[in-house]
Amino acid sequence: MSTKRKDGIVIYSPEEIEKIRIACKIAAQTLEYMDQFVKPGVTTLELDRIAHDYMVNVQKVIPACLNYHGFPNSICTSVNEVICHGIPSDKQILREGDIINIDLTVIKDGYYGDNSKMYVVGGETNKRTQDLVDATLESLYAAIRVCKPGAKFNEIGDAIHKVVAPYSFSIVRSYIGHGIGDEFHQAPEVLHYPNNWDVEMEEGMVFTIEPMINAGDWRDRTLKDGWTAVTRDKKDSAQYEHQLLIIPGGVEVMTIRKEEELEGRISRIMINE
């Protein structure tokens, strides 16, 4: 059984970790499956329906986003200036050069797997936007590389800042990473910007890192639907997310995708000495 520390952070048992690992593998496979459908002319609602069918009827899992605090769909589709929590719509048609984040979470046997990635629709966009997408991914990898037992959570924000600051990109502060396992959101809160939270990581902790990086100012606003977060200055935003497990000497990237392993920029097991 898991144990909960005084600060609310859960330390998961090996048996529970194996169940979380299964959920994460399915979440990663679902994102991989979605790759083929992101193209000009498709609507974000079509993407939602495809993902929902794959999760429910093929993978036999529960889409965690659906009806979560009233969220109406199975995935979040955040296009261009949308930071996160974009609601799929039959009116939103993807165009060449758009960028879109697909964020999805599955529940398998009571345990959660959560991940997201960026797509450049049609494969090409302007240089500033491509730099934004690339820097956001590299900032996630840089943050993963600092994770190990004894590392402090504020090292995550420092690592992300070092990657994005040279581009004059900004880090969203309103939305953060989180603990996850037998609940969708739990302690710890994982801040993506420089901060003073010096709590140390411990073996058995499971959490997400999901930097949201803006091309302009970091400030956001929420649309009238109560969900969709957009940049105040209407400039583009990008996000990548992985779910992580702290292990002896480093971290396990529980939602790693095949393309990432082939590229060799990160691996499932990262020993961060």
C-alpha positions as a printed NumPy array, in Angstrom:
array([[  0.   ,   0.   ,   0.   ],
       [  1.03 ,   3.598,  -0.57 ],
       [  1.962,   5.917,   2.274],
       [  1.09 ,   9.607,   2.524],
       [  3.633,  12.005,   3.973],
       [  2.667,  14.854,   6.28 ],
       [  2.829,  17.236,   3.323],
       [  0.311,  15.095,   1.427],
       [  2.747,  13.63 ,  -1.092],
       [  2.068,   9.946,  -1.752],
       [  4.847,   7.342,  -1.877],
       [  3.553,   4.495,  -4.018],
       [  4.226,   0.803,  -3.426],
       [  5.806,  -1.414,  -6.114],
       [  2.421,  -3.059,  -6.727],
       [  0.713,   0.283,  -7.263],
       [  3.558,   1.559,  -9.409],
       [  3.092,  -1.362, -11.773],
       [ -0.589,  -0.432, -12.196],
       [  0.327,   3.209, -12.808],
       [  2.928,   2.054, -15.333],
       [  0.257,   0.169, -17.291],
       [ -2.013,   3.233, -17.392],
       [  0.879,   5.405, -18.552],
       [  1.815,   3.012, -21.333],
       [ -1.745,   3.146, -22.638],
       [ -1.787,   6.951, -22.444],
       [  1.431,   7.124, -24.475],
       [  0.123,   4.613, -27.015],
       [ -3.014,   6.701, -27.437],
       [ -0.987,   9.813, -28.264],
       [  1.061,   7.77 , -30.737],
       [ -2.187,   6.576, -32.327],
       [ -3.397,  10.171, -32.723],
       [ -0.339,  11.183, -34.783],
       [ -1.885,   9.988, -38.048],
       [ -5.055,  12.057, -37.66 ],
       [ -3.613,  15.527, -37.002],
       [ -3.659,  17.216, -40.412],
       [ -5.166,  20.205, -42.206],
       [ -8.953,  20.045, -42.567],
       [ -9.697,  17.903, -39.52 ],
       [-11.766,  19.398, -36.707],
       [-10.76 ,  19.176, -33.083],
       [-14.074,  17.47 , -32.345],
       [-13.17 ,  14.745, -34.844],
       [ -9.888,  14.249, -32.99 ],
       [-11.802,  13.952, -29.733],
       [-14.144,  11.319, -31.166],
       [-11.232,   9.314, -32.575],
       [ -9.367,   9.4  , -29.267],
       [-12.495,   8.55 , -27.285],
       [-13.245,   5.525, -29.465],
       [ -9.655,   4.288, -29.204],
       [ -9.531,   4.669, -25.43 ],
       [-12.937,   3.158, -24.718],
       [-13.35 ,   0.5  , -27.393],
       [ -9.76 ,  -0.54 , -28.181],
       [ -7.756,   0.093, -25.014],
       [-10.733,  -0.51 , -22.679],
       [ -9.875,   2.418, -20.425],
       [-11.79 ,   5.395, -19.065],
       [-11.031,   8.858, -20.508],
       [-10.259,  10.779, -17.325],
       [-11.037,  14.219, -18.764],
       [-14.617,  13.354, -19.741],
       [-16.98 ,  14.938, -17.185],
       [-14.066,  15.826, -14.886],
       [-15.504,  18.811, -13.007],
       [-17.859,  19.151, -15.958],
       [-15.303,  19.088, -18.793],
       [-17.385,  17.976, -21.806],
       [-14.887,  15.926, -23.828],
       [-12.352,  13.105, -23.624],
       [ -9.261,  15.098, -24.614],
       [ -8.084,  18.71 , -24.498],
       [ -7.211,  20.284, -27.856],
       [ -5.328,  23.567, -27.466],
       [ -4.628,  25.401, -30.724],
       [ -2.222,  28.329, -31.269],
       [ -2.87 ,  30.922, -28.517],
       [ -4.767,  28.417, -26.353],
       [ -2.522,  27.475, -23.432],
       [ -4.461,  24.477, -22.121],
       [ -7.92 ,  22.957, -21.558],
       [ -9.124,  23.716, -25.071],
       [-12.563,  22.189, -25.684],
       [-12.859,  20.191, -28.932],
       [-15.278,  21.749, -31.418],
       [-16.758,  20.938, -34.814],
       [-16.214,  24.601, -35.69 ],
       [-12.452,  24.502, -35.141],
       [-10.829,  23.263, -38.341],
       [ -7.064,  22.784, -38.285],
       [ -5.082,  24.743, -40.859],
       [ -1.6  ,  24.38 , -42.295],
       [  0.886,  25.963, -39.883],
       [ -1.331,  25.764, -36.8  ],
       [  0.112,  24.261, -33.646],
       [ -2.016,  22.046, -31.429],
       [ -1.493,  20.36 , -28.093],
       [ -3.387,  17.145, -27.42 ],
       [ -3.616,  16.389, -23.714],
       [ -5.15 ,  13.11 , -22.617],
       [ -5.374,  11.032, -19.475],
       [ -6.607,   7.471, -19.044],
       [ -7.851,   5.526, -16.044],
       [ -6.974,   1.836, -15.932],
       [ -8.024,  -0.232, -12.906],
       [ -8.292,   2.925, -10.812],
       [ -4.881,   4.376, -11.743],
       [ -4.065,   7.323, -14.   ],
       [ -1.733,   7.926, -16.941],
       [ -1.4  ,  11.549, -18.127],
       [  0.549,  13.046, -21.057],
       [  0.448,  15.613, -23.83 ],
       [  2.393,  16.635, -26.917],
       [  2.528,  19.319, -29.583],
       [  1.824,  18.923, -33.284],
       [  2.665,  21.295, -36.123],
       [ -0.246,  20.906, -38.53 ],
       [  1.036,  20.074, -41.994],
       [  4.584,  19.779, -40.669],
       [  5.731,  23.386, -41.137],
       [  5.108,  26.733, -39.453],
       [  6.969,  30.025, -39.047],
       [ 10.395,  30.025, -37.373],
       [  9.305,  31.755, -34.151],
       [  6.504,  29.259, -33.604],
       [  8.736,  26.292, -34.432],
       [ 11.31 ,  27.606, -31.969],
       [  8.545,  27.811, -29.357],
       [  7.525,  24.193, -29.897],
       [ 11.129,  22.955, -29.9  ],
       [ 12.163,  24.953, -26.833],
       [  9.132,  23.756, -24.897],
       [ 10.052,  20.135, -25.542],
       [ 13.692,  20.734, -24.652],
       [ 12.635,  22.502, -21.444],
       [ 10.643,  19.417, -20.443],
       [ 13.65 ,  17.186, -21.113],
       [ 15.925,  19.53 , -19.155],
       [ 13.536,  19.362, -16.208],
       [ 13.394,  15.566, -16.375],
       [ 17.195,  15.419, -16.259],
       [ 17.303,  17.033, -12.798],
       [ 14.863,  14.556, -11.226],
       [ 16.241,  12.023,  -8.745],
       [ 15.995,  11.247,  -5.022],
       [ 17.237,  14.243,  -3.065],
       [ 16.767,  16.724,  -5.899],
       [ 14.643,  19.711,  -4.953],
       [ 11.419,  20.482,  -6.76 ],
       [ 12.509,  24.063,  -7.43 ],
       [ 15.292,  22.708,  -9.651],
       [ 12.555,  21.919, -12.19 ],
       [ 11.597,  25.562, -12.641],
       [ 15.232,  26.627, -12.878],
       [ 15.936,  24.043, -15.593],
       [ 12.932,  25.13 , -17.664],
       [ 13.806,  28.817, -17.311],
       [ 17.383,  28.259, -18.54 ],
       [ 16.075,  26.754, -21.782],
       [ 13.32 ,  29.233, -22.654],
       [ 14.785,  32.523, -21.393],
       [ 17.302,  32.96 , -24.262],
       [ 14.342,  33.018, -26.681],
       [ 12.481,  35.64 , -24.594],
       [  9.705,  33.106, -24.123],
       [  7.747,  33.161, -20.865],
       [  6.544,  30.45 , -18.48 ],
       [  2.851,  30.237, -17.587],
       [  2.305,  30.46 , -13.832],
       [ -1.416,  29.728, -13.502],
       [ -1.141,  26.055, -14.485],
       [  1.346,  23.6  , -13.035],
       [  2.344,  19.947, -12.832],
       [  0.955,  17.709, -10.127],
       [  1.132,  14.466,  -8.258],
       [ -0.88 ,  11.664,  -9.829],
       [ -1.503,   7.958,  -9.286],
       [ -4.749,   6.753,  -7.767],
       [ -6.103,  10.293,  -8.152],
       [ -5.971,  12.637, -11.143],
       [ -4.503,  15.554,  -9.176],
       [ -2.748,  15.315,  -5.818],
       [  0.34 ,  16.656,  -4.051],
       [  2.928,  17.793,  -4.937],
       [  2.335,  20.935,  -6.956],
       [  5.094,  21.117,  -9.565],
       [  5.983,  24.702, -10.49 ],
       [  7.55 ,  25.282, -13.898],
       [  9.052,  28.707, -13.148],
       [ 11.865,  29.675, -10.73 ],
       [ 10.667,  29.385,  -7.134],
       [ 11.828,  28.66 ,  -3.592],
       [  9.983,  25.367,  -2.954],
       [ 12.904,  23.24 ,  -1.773],
       [ 11.085,  19.997,  -0.897],
       [ 13.208,  17.004,  -1.903],
       [ 12.137,  14.25 ,  -4.274],
       [ 11.864,  10.735,  -2.866],
       [ 11.715,   7.262,  -4.392],
       [  8.138,   6.246,  -5.143],
       [  6.853,   9.757,  -5.897],
       [  4.81 ,  10.037,  -9.098],
       [  4.103,  13.41 , -10.696],
       [  3.826,  15.268, -13.989],
       [  6.03 ,  17.94 , -15.481],
       [  4.103,  19.885, -18.126],
       [  5.635,  23.273, -18.953],
       [  3.368,  25.722, -20.755],
       [  5.524,  28.245, -22.596],
       [  4.267,  31.427, -24.262],
       [  5.806,  33.238, -27.209],
       [  4.978,  36.545, -25.512],
       [  3.816,  37.457, -22.02 ],
       [  3.149,  34.71 , -19.454],
       [ -0.245,  36.015, -18.386],
       [ -3.418,  34.158, -19.313],
       [ -7.166,  34.546, -19.222],
       [-10.01 ,  32.028, -19.234],
       [-12.764,  32.172, -21.845],
       [-16.472,  32.25 , -21.023],
       [-16.705,  28.455, -21.317],
       [-14.894,  28.304, -17.972],
       [-12.147,  26.041, -19.298],
       [-10.2  ,  27.389, -22.242],
       [ -7.075,  29.255, -21.093],
       [ -5.554,  31.608, -23.667],
       [ -2.634,  34.018, -23.761],
       [ -3.688,  37.568, -22.94 ],
       [ -1.591,  38.974, -25.775],
       [ -2.972,  36.381, -28.241],
       [  0.491,  35.061, -29.056],
       [  1.123,  31.33 , -29.414],
       [  1.622,  28.901, -26.54 ],
       [  3.073,  25.385, -26.411],
       [  3.068,  22.535, -23.897],
       [  4.519,  19.055, -23.496],
       [  3.858,  16.702, -20.592],
       [  5.275,  13.495, -19.162],
       [  4.357,  11.493, -16.078],
       [  7.379,  10.539, -13.99 ],
       [  8.382,   8.134, -11.215],
       [ 11.318,   8.83 ,  -8.921],
       [ 13.561,   5.743,  -8.774],
       [ 16.98 ,   4.993,  -7.22 ],
       [ 19.481,   7.373,  -8.817],
       [ 17.059,   9.037, -11.184],
       [ 13.646,   8.968, -12.798],
       [ 11.457,   6.732, -14.939],
       [  9.642,   8.478, -17.788],
       [  6.426,   6.51 , -17.473],
       [  4.752,   7.99 , -20.569],
       [  7.732,   7.902, -22.935],
       [  6.776,   7.384, -26.575],
       [  8.539,   5.181, -29.132],
       [  9.607,   8.178, -31.224],
       [ 11.444,   9.641, -28.228],
       [ 13.285,   6.417, -27.491],
       [ 14.341,   6.175, -31.14 ],
       [ 15.596,   9.775, -31.136],
       [ 17.676,   8.986, -28.049],
       [ 17.204,  12.389, -26.41 ],
       [ 15.694,  10.762, -23.337],
       [ 15.189,   7.165, -22.262],
       [ 12.618,   5.406, -20.13 ],
       [ 15.11 ,   5.069, -17.273],
       [ 17.163,   8.207, -16.638],
       [ 19.989,   7.925, -14.107],
       [ 20.675,  11.559, -13.249],
       [ 23.932,  11.659, -11.306]])
